[in-house]
Amino acid sequence: MLPTIDLVAPSLPSWVDQEKESRLVPDTPAFTHAYTNSTAHGIPQIALSPAQGKFTSLLASISGAKNVLELGTLGGYSALWFAQAIKGRGGKVTSIEINKERRDVAIENLEYAGVKVPEEVEILLGAGLDVLPRLAEEIDQGKRERFDFTFIDADWDNQAAYFDWGVKLSRGKGSVIYVDNVVRQLLEIGAVGAAEKDTTLENLVDTVAKDDRVEAVVMQTLGSKDMDGFLFAGLK
Ligand SMILES: C[S@@+](CC[C@H](N)C(=O)[O-])C[C@H]1O[C@@H](n2cnc3c(N)ncnc32)[C@H](O)[C@@H]1O
């Protein structure tokens, strides 16, 4: 049997993130400020890591995304990465945040980074399930373009509903839906692991597996933020 990572090098995930990823994702004043200013305002440190931010930004970039939809702005760290990915393509990042103070700090952080708000990144205040139908109306009325890349990073209880909205608001074949933290969610609802199983809670992976509008995969991740994983889906 292969030794587990714990036995080989317990500090390996953090070492890779801190010592190796930092060579590829060097600190810049804009991204560092987004972290430090958020912390100074008491915002919890639950943003993507620099490696995750760059990875999602690269995915948006190589998929040719023009318009990005984000659920969960926090202090605007991931939105800043997406703004970088789509810069010059004539689209924008539309991010939804339920908490007004976080929305205000995110605007501060994006403007500090030189991002035009709301032209390049628009932050809509409200609960995802209230805001998404309004976006659908605006798309139907021709006031808003469809999305090429949807990033779901909020409110685990409604992930499946957000996924469905993401598909409905997407441009079509090749559009991407990325759902963060799905492995942690599986652990939390007791779908795997020692936790008592709560069958009333939804398991997003099983829901998406039955969804014939998309092809999807779950990628497990290990890093300084412990073990987790994301669901990555492309519209057929
Ligand atoms: C994990 S954080 C987002 C991190 C951010 N994407 C980043 O990496 O920089 C989740 C955010 O979603 C927000 N949120 C929670 N429930 C929400 C809801 N129902 N609608 C919109 N935003 C929500 C929280 O206030 C929190 O700021």
Short mmCIF file of C-alpha atoms and ligand atoms in Angstrom, two decimals:
data_model
loop_
_atom_site.label_atom_id
_atom_site.label_comp_id
_atom_site.label_asym_id
_atom_site.label_seq_id
_atom_site.Cartn_x
_atom_site.Cartn_y
_atom_site.Cartn_z
CA MET A 1 0.00 0.00 0.00
CA LEU A 2 1.22 3.53 -0.78
CA PRO A 3 2.04 5.69 2.29
CA THR A 4 -0.42 8.54 2.86
CA ILE A 5 0.69 12.14 2.37
CA ASP A 6 0.48 12.57 6.15
CA LEU A 7 3.20 9.97 6.66
CA VAL A 8 5.43 11.28 3.87
CA ALA A 9 5.27 14.99 4.62
CA PRO A 10 2.43 16.44 6.69
CA SER A 11 3.39 19.96 5.64
CA LEU A 12 3.55 19.15 1.92
CA PRO A 13 0.28 20.87 0.84
CA SER A 14 1.21 24.15 2.54
CA TRP A 15 4.80 23.91 1.32
CA VAL A 16 3.67 23.53 -2.29
CA ASP A 17 1.27 26.47 -1.97
CA GLN A 18 3.69 28.75 -0.17
CA GLU A 19 7.07 27.83 -1.65
CA LYS A 20 6.21 26.65 -5.14
CA GLU A 21 2.94 28.29 -6.15
CA SER A 22 4.28 31.65 -5.00
CA ARG A 23 6.85 31.45 -7.84
CA LEU A 24 4.01 31.21 -10.35
CA VAL A 25 1.59 33.52 -8.55
CA PRO A 26 3.77 36.30 -7.15
CA ASP A 27 2.19 38.83 -4.78
CA THR A 28 1.02 42.04 -6.41
CA PRO A 29 -0.19 45.16 -4.56
CA ALA A 30 -3.71 44.78 -5.99
CA PHE A 31 -4.24 41.17 -4.88
CA THR A 32 -2.40 41.62 -1.57
CA HIS A 33 -4.52 44.69 -0.79
CA ALA A 34 -7.71 42.74 -1.50
CA TYR A 35 -6.71 40.28 1.24
CA THR A 36 -5.33 42.78 3.79
CA ASN A 37 -8.07 45.40 3.38
CA SER A 38 -10.74 42.69 3.68
CA THR A 39 -9.16 41.40 6.88
CA ALA A 40 -8.89 44.96 8.22
CA HIS A 41 -12.68 45.25 7.77
CA GLY A 42 -13.27 42.02 9.70
CA ILE A 43 -14.17 39.98 6.62
CA PRO A 44 -13.42 36.27 7.18
CA GLN A 45 -10.43 34.81 5.30
CA ILE A 46 -12.45 32.47 3.11
CA ALA A 47 -11.49 33.83 -0.30
CA LEU A 48 -9.78 31.64 -2.86
CA SER A 49 -6.06 31.08 -2.32
CA PRO A 50 -3.73 32.80 -4.81
CA ALA A 51 -3.23 29.48 -6.67
CA GLN A 52 -6.98 28.86 -6.83
CA GLY A 53 -7.57 32.44 -7.98
CA LYS A 54 -5.07 32.12 -10.78
CA PHE A 55 -6.37 28.68 -11.76
CA THR A 56 -9.99 29.85 -12.08
CA SER A 57 -8.81 32.96 -13.91
CA LEU A 58 -6.82 30.83 -16.37
CA LEU A 59 -9.85 28.59 -16.94
CA ALA A 60 -12.00 31.62 -17.72
CA SER A 61 -9.29 32.99 -19.97
CA ILE A 62 -8.65 29.81 -22.00
CA SER A 63 -12.37 29.11 -22.34
CA GLY A 64 -12.63 32.47 -24.12
CA ALA A 65 -15.11 33.79 -21.54
CA LYS A 66 -16.39 37.30 -22.06
CA ASN A 67 -19.08 37.50 -19.37
CA VAL A 68 -18.57 35.88 -15.96
CA LEU A 69 -21.28 35.30 -13.35
CA GLU A 70 -20.14 34.86 -9.74
CA LEU A 71 -22.20 33.80 -6.72
CA GLY A 72 -20.46 35.10 -3.57
CA THR A 73 -18.27 38.21 -3.87
CA LEU A 74 -16.87 38.48 -0.32
CA GLY A 75 -14.06 41.09 -0.62
CA GLY A 76 -13.81 40.81 -4.39
CA TYR A 77 -10.65 38.69 -4.51
CA SER A 78 -11.91 36.12 -7.03
CA ALA A 79 -13.79 38.84 -8.95
CA LEU A 80 -10.46 40.61 -9.38
CA TRP A 81 -8.95 37.47 -10.90
CA PHE A 82 -11.92 37.11 -13.28
CA ALA A 83 -11.69 40.78 -14.26
CA GLN A 84 -8.09 40.11 -15.27
CA ALA A 85 -9.10 37.02 -17.28
CA ILE A 86 -11.71 38.79 -19.42
CA LYS A 87 -10.04 42.19 -19.75
CA GLY A 88 -10.32 43.64 -23.26
CA ARG A 89 -13.01 41.19 -24.39
CA GLY A 90 -15.87 43.68 -24.09
CA GLY A 91 -17.72 41.83 -21.35
CA LYS A 92 -17.86 42.05 -17.57
CA VAL A 93 -17.95 40.16 -14.30
CA THR A 94 -21.34 40.16 -12.58
CA SER A 95 -20.97 39.13 -8.95
CA ILE A 96 -23.76 38.64 -6.39
CA GLU A 97 -23.25 39.28 -2.67
CA ILE A 98 -25.84 39.21 0.11
CA ASN A 99 -23.85 41.24 2.65
CA LYS A 100 -23.72 45.02 2.11
CA GLU A 101 -20.50 45.63 4.04
CA ARG A 102 -18.70 42.94 2.04
CA ARG A 103 -20.08 44.39 -1.19
CA ASP A 104 -18.75 47.84 -0.20
CA VAL A 105 -15.29 46.49 0.71
CA ALA A 106 -15.18 44.53 -2.56
CA ILE A 107 -15.87 47.74 -4.51
CA GLU A 108 -13.07 49.45 -2.56
CA ASN A 109 -10.66 46.58 -3.33
CA LEU A 110 -11.52 46.44 -7.02
CA GLU A 111 -11.18 50.21 -7.46
CA TYR A 112 -7.83 50.13 -5.62
CA ALA A 113 -6.75 47.56 -8.24
CA GLY A 114 -7.78 49.90 -11.06
CA VAL A 115 -10.88 47.91 -12.04
CA LYS A 116 -13.82 50.01 -13.23
CA VAL A 117 -16.96 49.36 -11.16
CA PRO A 118 -19.58 48.67 -12.49
CA GLU A 119 -18.32 48.72 -16.09
CA GLU A 120 -15.80 45.87 -15.66
CA VAL A 121 -17.10 44.29 -12.45
CA GLU A 122 -20.67 44.83 -11.30
CA ILE A 123 -21.58 43.73 -7.78
CA LEU A 124 -25.28 43.14 -7.21
CA LEU A 125 -26.44 43.25 -3.62
CA GLY A 126 -28.96 40.60 -2.62
CA ALA A 127 -29.63 36.91 -2.13
CA GLY A 128 -28.64 34.83 -5.13
CA LEU A 129 -32.10 33.35 -5.54
CA ASP A 130 -33.64 36.85 -5.64
CA VAL A 131 -31.08 38.37 -8.01
CA LEU A 132 -30.81 35.53 -10.56
CA PRO A 133 -34.43 35.79 -11.83
CA ARG A 134 -33.84 39.53 -12.39
CA LEU A 135 -30.77 38.71 -14.49
CA ALA A 136 -32.91 36.29 -16.52
CA GLU A 137 -35.46 39.04 -17.18
CA GLU A 138 -32.74 41.44 -18.28
CA ILE A 139 -31.34 38.79 -20.64
CA ASP A 140 -34.82 38.18 -22.07
CA GLN A 141 -35.28 41.94 -22.57
CA GLY A 142 -31.93 42.17 -24.39
CA LYS A 143 -30.46 44.40 -21.66
CA ARG A 144 -27.78 41.91 -20.64
CA GLU A 145 -25.62 39.31 -22.38
CA ARG A 146 -25.64 35.64 -21.46
CA PHE A 147 -22.77 34.25 -19.36
CA ASP A 148 -19.86 32.16 -20.59
CA PHE A 149 -18.45 31.20 -17.19
CA THR A 150 -20.38 30.81 -13.91
CA PHE A 151 -18.50 30.56 -10.62
CA ILE A 152 -20.59 29.33 -7.67
CA ASP A 153 -18.91 30.08 -4.34
CA ALA A 154 -21.71 30.83 -1.84
CA ASP A 155 -24.53 29.38 0.19
CA TRP A 156 -23.97 25.61 0.00
CA ASP A 157 -27.66 24.87 0.70
CA ASN A 158 -28.68 26.30 -2.67
CA GLN A 159 -25.84 25.06 -4.87
CA ALA A 160 -28.14 22.95 -7.05
CA ALA A 161 -30.51 25.89 -7.64
CA TYR A 162 -27.55 28.12 -8.54
CA PHE A 163 -26.24 25.42 -10.86
CA ASP A 164 -29.61 25.28 -12.63
CA TRP A 165 -29.70 29.08 -12.96
CA GLY A 166 -26.10 29.03 -14.21
CA VAL A 167 -27.06 26.64 -17.00
CA LYS A 168 -30.20 28.62 -17.89
CA LEU A 169 -28.33 31.93 -18.05
CA SER A 170 -25.40 30.51 -20.06
CA ARG A 171 -24.62 31.32 -23.66
CA GLY A 172 -24.77 27.65 -24.70
CA LYS A 173 -22.44 24.87 -25.83
CA GLY A 174 -19.01 25.26 -24.25
CA SER A 175 -20.16 27.56 -21.45
CA VAL A 176 -18.66 26.60 -18.10
CA ILE A 177 -20.11 26.17 -14.59
CA TYR A 178 -17.54 25.87 -11.78
CA VAL A 179 -18.80 25.03 -8.28
CA ASP A 180 -16.30 25.40 -5.46
CA ASN A 181 -16.15 23.36 -2.22
CA VAL A 182 -18.20 20.38 -3.41
CA VAL A 183 -15.99 17.85 -1.59
CA ARG A 184 -16.28 19.75 1.69
CA GLN A 185 -20.03 19.88 1.13
CA LEU A 186 -20.14 16.10 0.61
CA LEU A 187 -18.33 15.67 3.92
CA GLU A 188 -20.60 18.13 5.69
CA ILE A 189 -23.83 16.48 4.60
CA GLY A 190 -22.49 13.08 5.55
CA ALA A 191 -22.47 11.67 2.02
CA VAL A 192 -18.99 10.34 2.91
CA GLY A 193 -16.93 10.28 6.10
CA ALA A 194 -17.76 9.67 9.72
CA ALA A 195 -20.43 12.37 10.06
CA GLU A 196 -23.96 11.12 10.59
CA LYS A 197 -25.74 10.92 7.24
CA ASP A 198 -28.42 13.56 6.68
CA THR A 199 -30.44 12.32 3.75
CA THR A 200 -32.59 15.45 3.66
CA LEU A 201 -29.67 17.50 2.34
CA GLU A 202 -28.98 17.68 -1.33
CA ASN A 203 -25.93 16.12 -2.92
CA LEU A 204 -24.98 18.35 -5.84
CA VAL A 205 -22.82 15.72 -7.54
CA ASP A 206 -25.73 13.28 -7.84
CA THR A 207 -28.03 16.05 -9.09
CA VAL A 208 -25.57 17.13 -11.79
CA ALA A 209 -24.93 13.50 -12.80
CA LYS A 210 -28.61 13.29 -13.83
CA ASP A 211 -28.51 16.62 -15.71
CA ASP A 212 -28.24 15.87 -19.42
CA ARG A 213 -27.61 19.53 -20.30
CA VAL A 214 -23.97 19.22 -19.13
CA GLU A 215 -20.89 17.03 -18.95
CA ALA A 216 -19.22 17.37 -15.56
CA VAL A 217 -16.38 16.13 -13.38
CA VAL A 218 -15.31 16.55 -9.74
CA MET A 219 -11.65 17.38 -9.17
CA GLN A 220 -10.31 16.77 -5.66
CA THR A 221 -7.80 19.29 -4.39
CA LEU A 222 -5.29 19.45 -1.58
CA GLY A 223 -3.58 22.65 -0.56
CA SER A 224 -2.95 25.09 2.25
CA LYS A 225 -6.76 25.24 2.62
CA ASP A 226 -6.88 21.48 3.36
CA MET A 227 -8.68 18.88 1.29
CA ASP A 228 -11.56 19.96 -0.92
CA GLY A 229 -12.61 19.83 -4.55
CA PHE A 230 -14.63 21.54 -7.21
CA LEU A 231 -17.21 20.49 -9.75
CA PHE A 232 -16.47 21.56 -13.31
CA ALA A 233 -19.21 21.35 -15.93
CA GLY A 234 -19.44 22.28 -19.59
CA LEU A 235 -22.70 22.80 -21.45
CA LYS A 236 -23.36 20.28 -24.22
C1 LIG B 1 -16.74 31.86 0.16
S1 LIG B 1 -17.28 33.50 0.14
C2 LIG B 1 -16.89 34.03 -1.51
C3 LIG B 1 -15.40 34.16 -1.74
C4 LIG B 1 -15.06 34.88 -3.01
N1 LIG B 1 -15.64 34.22 -4.18
C5 LIG B 1 -13.56 34.92 -3.19
O1 LIG B 1 -12.95 33.85 -3.45
O2 LIG B 1 -12.96 36.01 -3.07
C6 LIG B 1 -19.02 33.38 0.07
C7 LIG B 1 -19.77 34.71 0.04
O3 LIG B 1 -21.12 34.46 -0.34
C8 LIG B 1 -21.96 35.33 0.36
N2 LIG B 1 -23.31 34.73 0.42
C9 LIG B 1 -23.78 33.83 1.31
N3 LIG B 1 -25.05 33.52 1.04
C10 LIG B 1 -25.38 34.20 -0.07
C11 LIG B 1 -26.57 34.29 -0.84
N4 LIG B 1 -27.67 33.58 -0.53
N5 LIG B 1 -26.57 35.10 -1.90
C12 LIG B 1 -25.46 35.81 -2.25
N6 LIG B 1 -24.31 35.78 -1.54
C13 LIG B 1 -24.27 34.97 -0.47
C14 LIG B 1 -21.30 35.48 1.73
O4 LIG B 1 -21.72 36.69 2.36
C15 LIG B 1 -19.83 35.44 1.38
O5 LIG B 1 -19.32 36.74 1.24
#
